Amino acid sequence: MAHPRRLPPIHALLAFESAARLGGFAQAAAELCVTPSAVSHRIRQLESQLGELLFDRSPTGVRLSAAGQRYLGKVHEAFDKLAPLARDEEPPELRLRVGAPPTFARNLLIPRLPDFYRHRPDIEIEVAVEAPMQDKPERRDIDIRFGSGRFDERMSIKLFEDETVALTTPTYVSKRALVQAQDLKRADLLRSPLLPWRPWFVAAGLSWPEPARGPSFTDLGILLEAAASGLGVALCTRRVAERWTESGQLQPLFGIGVPAASTYYALVQHEHAQRPEVAAFLAWLRAAFA
């Protein structure tokens, strides 16, 4: 009587193939919507069954071993043979609606989306731009909000820490002779209800009140465009201002940065967080802004 074949678990094979293709356990975890430790456990389970190490592990990451390279070819052959057994019908289309403020959508999200589609081309993303500071903005599957983390009853996931800096153009610095923080008395201070000046004043050793006059903007991108146009000095967070500072349009002033009380968060209903497309996008967001 023939003994039953001892086949490797399919979830272990999927974890191995994904980690090998994407170059790491964290990337495989994002694709498979599991934790990196789960991917590591599945691959160790496979290595134990095979009696060989499939990855060389080091403090800087993992890479396929010689045995792993040989085994990957066999796994691809097996997957190719199994593919025709799948039903011909198309899998259900995964759609994800994401709401985001215009500055986040334009400068932080859209430039990174090609990376998401390289990992998950099966998920169709619909990005809806939401005007900041709406009383009751429409809710999507995932909403990106700027604030302190207290928004509504949904799960709130901080995307990154940030700090606020004062910024203006090199020309404005020269024209107003801005050498030290107190020289801002000669400057036009641009305002936003999203980011008050007072905490920055305190860090700069200035006992000035919150500015009560001057142009005010409810969108951070428009605030930065105003500063880049020479209207004055803006206060904004470093991550949001990256496009303007990297291009040289704006420069941070005086080497003073203050931990930002507000930054960007992803909001999602608790019961929706485990949907495959939602979990995959949230895992990718965390990794993209880590």
Short mmCIF file of C-alpha atoms in Angstrom, two decimals:
data_model
loop_
_atom_site.label_atom_id
_atom_site.label_comp_id
_atom_site.label_asym_id
_atom_site.label_seq_id
_atom_site.Cartn_x
_atom_site.Cartn_y
_atom_site.Cartn_z
CA MET A 1 0.00 0.00 0.00
CA ALA A 2 1.46 3.34 -1.08
CA HIS A 3 2.15 5.91 1.61
CA PRO A 4 0.39 9.28 1.20
CA ARG A 5 2.63 12.04 -0.10
CA ARG A 6 3.80 14.58 2.45
CA LEU A 7 3.10 17.84 0.65
CA PRO A 8 4.33 21.21 1.91
CA PRO A 9 1.54 23.51 3.17
CA ILE A 10 0.30 25.80 0.42
CA HIS A 11 0.40 28.84 2.74
CA ALA A 12 4.10 28.14 3.37
CA LEU A 13 4.79 27.88 -0.36
CA LEU A 14 2.95 31.15 -0.99
CA ALA A 15 4.95 32.90 1.75
CA PHE A 16 8.23 31.56 0.33
CA GLU A 17 7.42 32.53 -3.27
CA SER A 18 6.24 36.02 -2.26
CA ALA A 19 9.30 36.72 -0.08
CA ALA A 20 11.62 35.46 -2.82
CA ARG A 21 9.92 37.54 -5.52
CA LEU A 22 9.61 40.76 -3.47
CA GLY A 23 12.94 40.49 -1.67
CA GLY A 24 11.88 40.38 1.97
CA PHE A 25 9.52 39.09 4.64
CA ALA A 26 7.92 42.53 5.29
CA GLN A 27 7.05 42.96 1.62
CA ALA A 28 5.58 39.44 1.49
CA ALA A 29 3.56 40.18 4.63
CA ALA A 30 2.04 43.27 3.01
CA GLU A 31 1.13 41.31 -0.12
CA LEU A 32 -0.38 38.39 1.81
CA CYS A 33 -2.08 40.60 4.44
CA VAL A 34 -0.34 38.86 7.35
CA THR A 35 2.39 39.91 9.78
CA PRO A 36 6.12 39.57 8.97
CA SER A 37 6.42 37.12 11.88
CA ALA A 38 3.74 34.93 10.28
CA VAL A 39 5.71 34.91 7.02
CA SER A 40 8.89 34.02 8.91
CA HIS A 41 7.10 31.20 10.75
CA ARG A 42 5.69 29.72 7.53
CA ILE A 43 9.08 29.79 5.82
CA ARG A 44 10.78 28.15 8.83
CA GLN A 45 8.07 25.48 8.72
CA LEU A 46 8.93 24.85 5.07
CA GLU A 47 12.69 24.82 5.80
CA SER A 48 12.14 22.32 8.63
CA GLN A 49 10.22 19.99 6.32
CA LEU A 50 12.84 20.27 3.57
CA GLY A 51 15.85 20.12 5.90
CA GLU A 52 17.48 23.09 4.15
CA LEU A 53 17.69 26.86 4.71
CA LEU A 54 15.91 28.67 1.89
CA PHE A 55 17.09 32.15 2.93
CA ASP A 56 20.36 33.54 4.25
CA ARG A 57 19.42 35.81 7.13
CA SER A 58 21.48 38.81 8.28
CA PRO A 59 20.84 42.00 10.33
CA THR A 60 20.33 43.90 7.06
CA GLY A 61 17.72 41.55 5.63
CA VAL A 62 17.30 38.21 3.87
CA ARG A 63 18.29 36.80 0.51
CA LEU A 64 17.73 33.50 -1.21
CA SER A 65 20.25 30.77 -0.42
CA ALA A 66 21.54 28.44 -3.12
CA ALA A 67 18.99 25.86 -1.94
CA GLY A 68 16.28 28.55 -2.02
CA GLN A 69 17.11 29.44 -5.62
CA ARG A 70 16.82 25.80 -6.67
CA TYR A 71 13.59 25.34 -4.75
CA LEU A 72 12.06 28.53 -6.17
CA GLY A 73 12.31 27.08 -9.68
CA LYS A 74 10.44 23.97 -8.56
CA VAL A 75 7.75 26.04 -6.82
CA HIS A 76 7.22 28.10 -9.98
CA GLU A 77 6.89 24.89 -12.01
CA ALA A 78 4.31 23.56 -9.55
CA PHE A 79 2.34 26.82 -9.57
CA ASP A 80 2.36 26.84 -13.39
CA LYS A 81 0.90 23.33 -13.43
CA LEU A 82 -1.76 24.21 -10.87
CA ALA A 83 -2.84 27.39 -12.64
CA PRO A 84 -4.97 25.66 -15.33
CA LEU A 85 -6.91 23.88 -12.58
CA ALA A 86 -8.28 27.18 -11.36
CA ARG A 87 -11.75 28.08 -12.53
CA ASP A 88 -11.89 30.23 -15.63
CA GLU A 89 -14.16 32.82 -14.10
CA GLU A 90 -12.59 36.13 -13.17
CA PRO A 91 -11.96 36.73 -9.47
CA PRO A 92 -14.13 39.42 -7.91
CA GLU A 93 -12.74 42.89 -8.53
CA LEU A 94 -11.29 44.53 -5.44
CA ARG A 95 -12.10 48.22 -5.22
CA LEU A 96 -10.90 50.57 -2.53
CA ARG A 97 -12.13 54.12 -2.00
CA VAL A 98 -9.64 56.42 -0.30
CA GLY A 99 -10.45 59.97 0.80
CA ALA A 100 -7.56 62.40 1.35
CA PRO A 101 -6.85 66.13 1.67
CA PRO A 102 -5.53 67.64 -1.60
CA THR A 103 -1.97 68.27 -0.38
CA PHE A 104 -1.57 64.72 0.97
CA ALA A 105 -3.10 63.21 -2.17
CA ARG A 106 -1.00 65.26 -4.60
CA ASN A 107 2.39 65.32 -2.86
CA LEU A 108 2.55 62.26 -0.61
CA LEU A 109 0.11 59.60 -1.84
CA ILE A 110 0.05 59.77 -5.65
CA PRO A 111 3.87 59.69 -6.12
CA ARG A 112 3.97 56.47 -4.03
CA LEU A 113 0.97 54.70 -5.62
CA PRO A 114 2.99 53.05 -8.43
CA ASP A 115 4.78 51.08 -5.71
CA PHE A 116 1.45 49.84 -4.35
CA TYR A 117 0.26 48.76 -7.81
CA ARG A 118 3.51 46.84 -8.37
CA HIS A 119 2.57 44.70 -5.36
CA ARG A 120 -1.23 44.63 -5.75
CA PRO A 121 -2.32 45.27 -9.35
CA ASP A 122 -5.58 43.47 -8.52
CA ILE A 123 -6.85 46.30 -6.29
CA GLU A 124 -8.39 49.30 -7.98
CA ILE A 125 -7.91 52.51 -5.99
CA GLU A 126 -10.33 55.43 -6.20
CA VAL A 127 -8.83 58.57 -4.63
CA ALA A 128 -11.35 61.22 -3.63
CA VAL A 129 -9.94 64.64 -2.70
CA GLU A 130 -11.61 66.11 0.37
CA ALA A 131 -11.43 69.82 1.21
CA PRO A 132 -9.79 70.27 4.65
CA MET A 133 -11.78 71.26 7.74
CA GLN A 134 -15.19 70.10 6.53
CA ASP A 135 -17.73 69.61 9.32
CA LYS A 136 -19.04 66.29 7.99
CA PRO A 137 -16.84 64.98 5.15
CA GLU A 138 -18.08 61.95 3.23
CA ARG A 139 -16.69 58.66 4.51
CA ARG A 140 -14.76 56.25 2.30
CA ASP A 141 -13.24 52.82 2.96
CA ILE A 142 -10.13 54.61 4.25
CA ASP A 143 -9.94 58.31 5.02
CA ILE A 144 -6.74 60.29 5.51
CA ARG A 145 -7.12 63.15 7.99
CA PHE A 146 -4.75 65.79 9.36
CA GLY A 147 -4.95 66.33 13.10
CA SER A 148 -4.01 65.00 16.53
CA GLY A 149 -5.63 61.57 16.11
CA ARG A 150 -8.99 62.35 17.72
CA PHE A 151 -11.52 62.40 14.90
CA ASP A 152 -14.45 60.02 15.34
CA GLU A 153 -15.25 56.49 16.49
CA ARG A 154 -13.18 54.84 13.75
CA MET A 155 -9.78 53.21 14.22
CA SER A 156 -7.08 55.88 13.83
CA ILE A 157 -3.61 54.90 12.53
CA LYS A 158 -0.80 57.48 12.65
CA LEU A 159 1.16 57.40 9.40
CA PHE A 160 4.28 59.23 10.56
CA GLU A 161 5.76 61.62 13.11
CA ASP A 162 6.65 65.10 11.87
CA GLU A 163 7.95 68.47 12.97
CA THR A 164 6.97 72.03 12.11
CA VAL A 165 9.45 74.48 10.60
CA ALA A 166 9.28 78.05 9.32
CA LEU A 167 9.85 78.29 5.57
CA THR A 168 10.23 80.94 2.93
CA THR A 169 12.09 81.58 -0.33
CA PRO A 170 15.83 82.34 -0.44
CA THR A 171 14.95 85.67 -2.07
CA TYR A 172 12.63 86.61 0.80
CA VAL A 173 15.34 85.70 3.33
CA SER A 174 17.76 88.06 1.61
CA LYS A 175 15.23 90.84 1.08
CA ARG A 176 14.08 90.89 4.73
CA ALA A 177 17.52 90.06 6.18
CA LEU A 178 16.24 87.06 8.15
CA VAL A 179 19.26 85.89 10.16
CA GLN A 180 17.72 84.92 13.51
CA ALA A 181 14.22 84.13 14.75
CA GLN A 182 13.49 87.60 16.14
CA ASP A 183 14.06 89.01 12.64
CA LEU A 184 10.59 87.66 11.80
CA LYS A 185 9.24 90.95 13.15
CA ARG A 186 10.22 92.25 9.70
CA ALA A 187 8.39 89.42 7.91
CA ASP A 188 4.85 88.72 6.78
CA LEU A 189 3.71 85.61 8.67
CA LEU A 190 1.36 83.37 6.69
CA ARG A 191 -1.22 81.58 8.81
CA SER A 192 -3.28 78.38 8.83
CA PRO A 193 -5.81 77.19 11.42
CA LEU A 194 -4.24 73.73 10.97
CA LEU A 195 -0.85 74.79 12.40
CA PRO A 196 -0.65 77.63 14.96
CA TRP A 197 2.57 79.64 15.26
CA ARG A 198 2.71 79.80 19.09
CA PRO A 199 4.55 76.47 19.73
CA TRP A 200 7.22 77.46 17.22
CA PHE A 201 7.56 80.91 18.82
CA VAL A 202 8.11 79.27 22.22
CA ALA A 203 10.80 76.94 20.81
CA ALA A 204 12.49 79.96 19.21
CA GLY A 205 12.52 81.84 22.52
CA LEU A 206 9.97 84.40 21.37
CA SER A 207 7.17 85.49 23.72
CA TRP A 208 4.97 86.60 20.85
CA PRO A 209 1.21 85.99 20.71
CA GLU A 210 -0.44 84.03 17.92
CA PRO A 211 -0.55 86.26 14.80
CA ALA A 212 -3.97 87.82 14.38
CA ARG A 213 -3.43 89.38 10.97
CA GLY A 214 -2.05 88.31 7.61
CA PRO A 215 -3.11 85.91 4.84
CA SER A 216 -4.65 82.67 6.13
CA PHE A 217 -5.05 79.36 4.27
CA THR A 218 -6.99 76.21 5.19
CA ASP A 219 -4.97 73.99 2.81
CA LEU A 220 -1.28 73.35 3.56
CA GLY A 221 -0.33 73.03 -0.10
CA ILE A 222 -1.83 76.44 -0.89
CA LEU A 223 -0.06 77.85 2.18
CA LEU A 224 3.28 76.60 0.84
CA GLU A 225 2.52 77.89 -2.65
CA ALA A 226 1.84 81.31 -1.13
CA ALA A 227 5.22 81.24 0.60
CA ALA A 228 6.92 80.04 -2.60
CA SER A 229 5.32 82.98 -4.42
CA GLY A 230 7.06 85.41 -2.07
CA LEU A 231 4.09 86.36 0.10
CA GLY A 232 5.92 85.71 3.36
CA VAL A 233 6.98 83.03 5.85
CA ALA A 234 4.88 79.89 6.30
CA LEU A 235 4.83 77.41 9.16
CA CYS A 236 4.42 73.82 7.95
CA THR A 237 5.59 70.26 8.61
CA ARG A 238 8.76 68.92 6.98
CA ARG A 239 7.13 65.92 5.29
CA VAL A 240 4.41 68.04 3.71
CA ALA A 241 6.96 70.63 2.55
CA GLU A 242 9.38 68.08 0.99
CA ARG A 243 8.49 68.90 -2.61
CA TRP A 244 9.14 72.60 -2.09
CA THR A 245 12.33 72.23 -0.05
CA GLU A 246 13.88 69.57 -2.28
CA SER A 247 13.32 71.78 -5.33
CA GLY A 248 14.88 74.77 -3.54
CA GLN A 249 11.71 76.86 -3.75
CA LEU A 250 11.53 77.09 0.04
CA GLN A 251 14.13 76.77 2.78
CA PRO A 252 13.67 76.06 6.51
CA LEU A 253 14.74 78.96 8.70
CA PHE A 254 17.09 79.23 11.69
CA GLY A 255 17.48 75.46 12.26
CA ILE A 256 14.42 75.41 14.53
CA GLY A 257 11.97 72.50 14.38
CA VAL A 258 9.15 71.67 16.78
CA PRO A 259 7.48 68.23 17.14
CA ALA A 260 4.20 68.56 15.30
CA ALA A 261 1.04 68.25 17.38
CA SER A 262 -0.80 67.33 14.17
CA THR A 263 0.08 64.91 11.39
CA TYR A 264 -1.71 62.52 9.00
CA TYR A 265 -3.79 59.55 10.15
CA ALA A 266 -5.65 56.80 8.31
CA LEU A 267 -9.19 56.23 9.57
CA VAL A 268 -11.07 52.97 9.01
CA GLN A 269 -14.07 51.23 10.52
CA HIS A 270 -12.97 48.42 12.85
CA GLU A 271 -15.15 45.87 11.05
CA HIS A 272 -13.65 46.82 7.66
CA ALA A 273 -9.99 46.67 8.71
CA GLN A 274 -9.72 42.93 7.95
CA ARG A 275 -11.09 43.14 4.41
CA PRO A 276 -8.22 41.96 2.16
CA GLU A 277 -8.01 45.16 0.11
CA VAL A 278 -8.24 47.40 3.20
CA ALA A 279 -5.66 45.40 5.17
CA ALA A 280 -3.28 45.36 2.20
CA PHE A 281 -3.52 49.12 1.67
CA LEU A 282 -3.09 49.90 5.38
CA ALA A 283 -0.02 47.64 5.57
CA TRP A 284 1.42 49.35 2.51
CA LEU A 285 0.73 52.83 3.92
CA ARG A 286 2.58 51.96 7.13
CA ALA A 287 5.56 50.65 5.17
CA ALA A 288 5.56 53.52 2.67
CA PHE A 289 5.81 56.17 5.39
CA ALA A 290 7.95 54.22 7.87
#
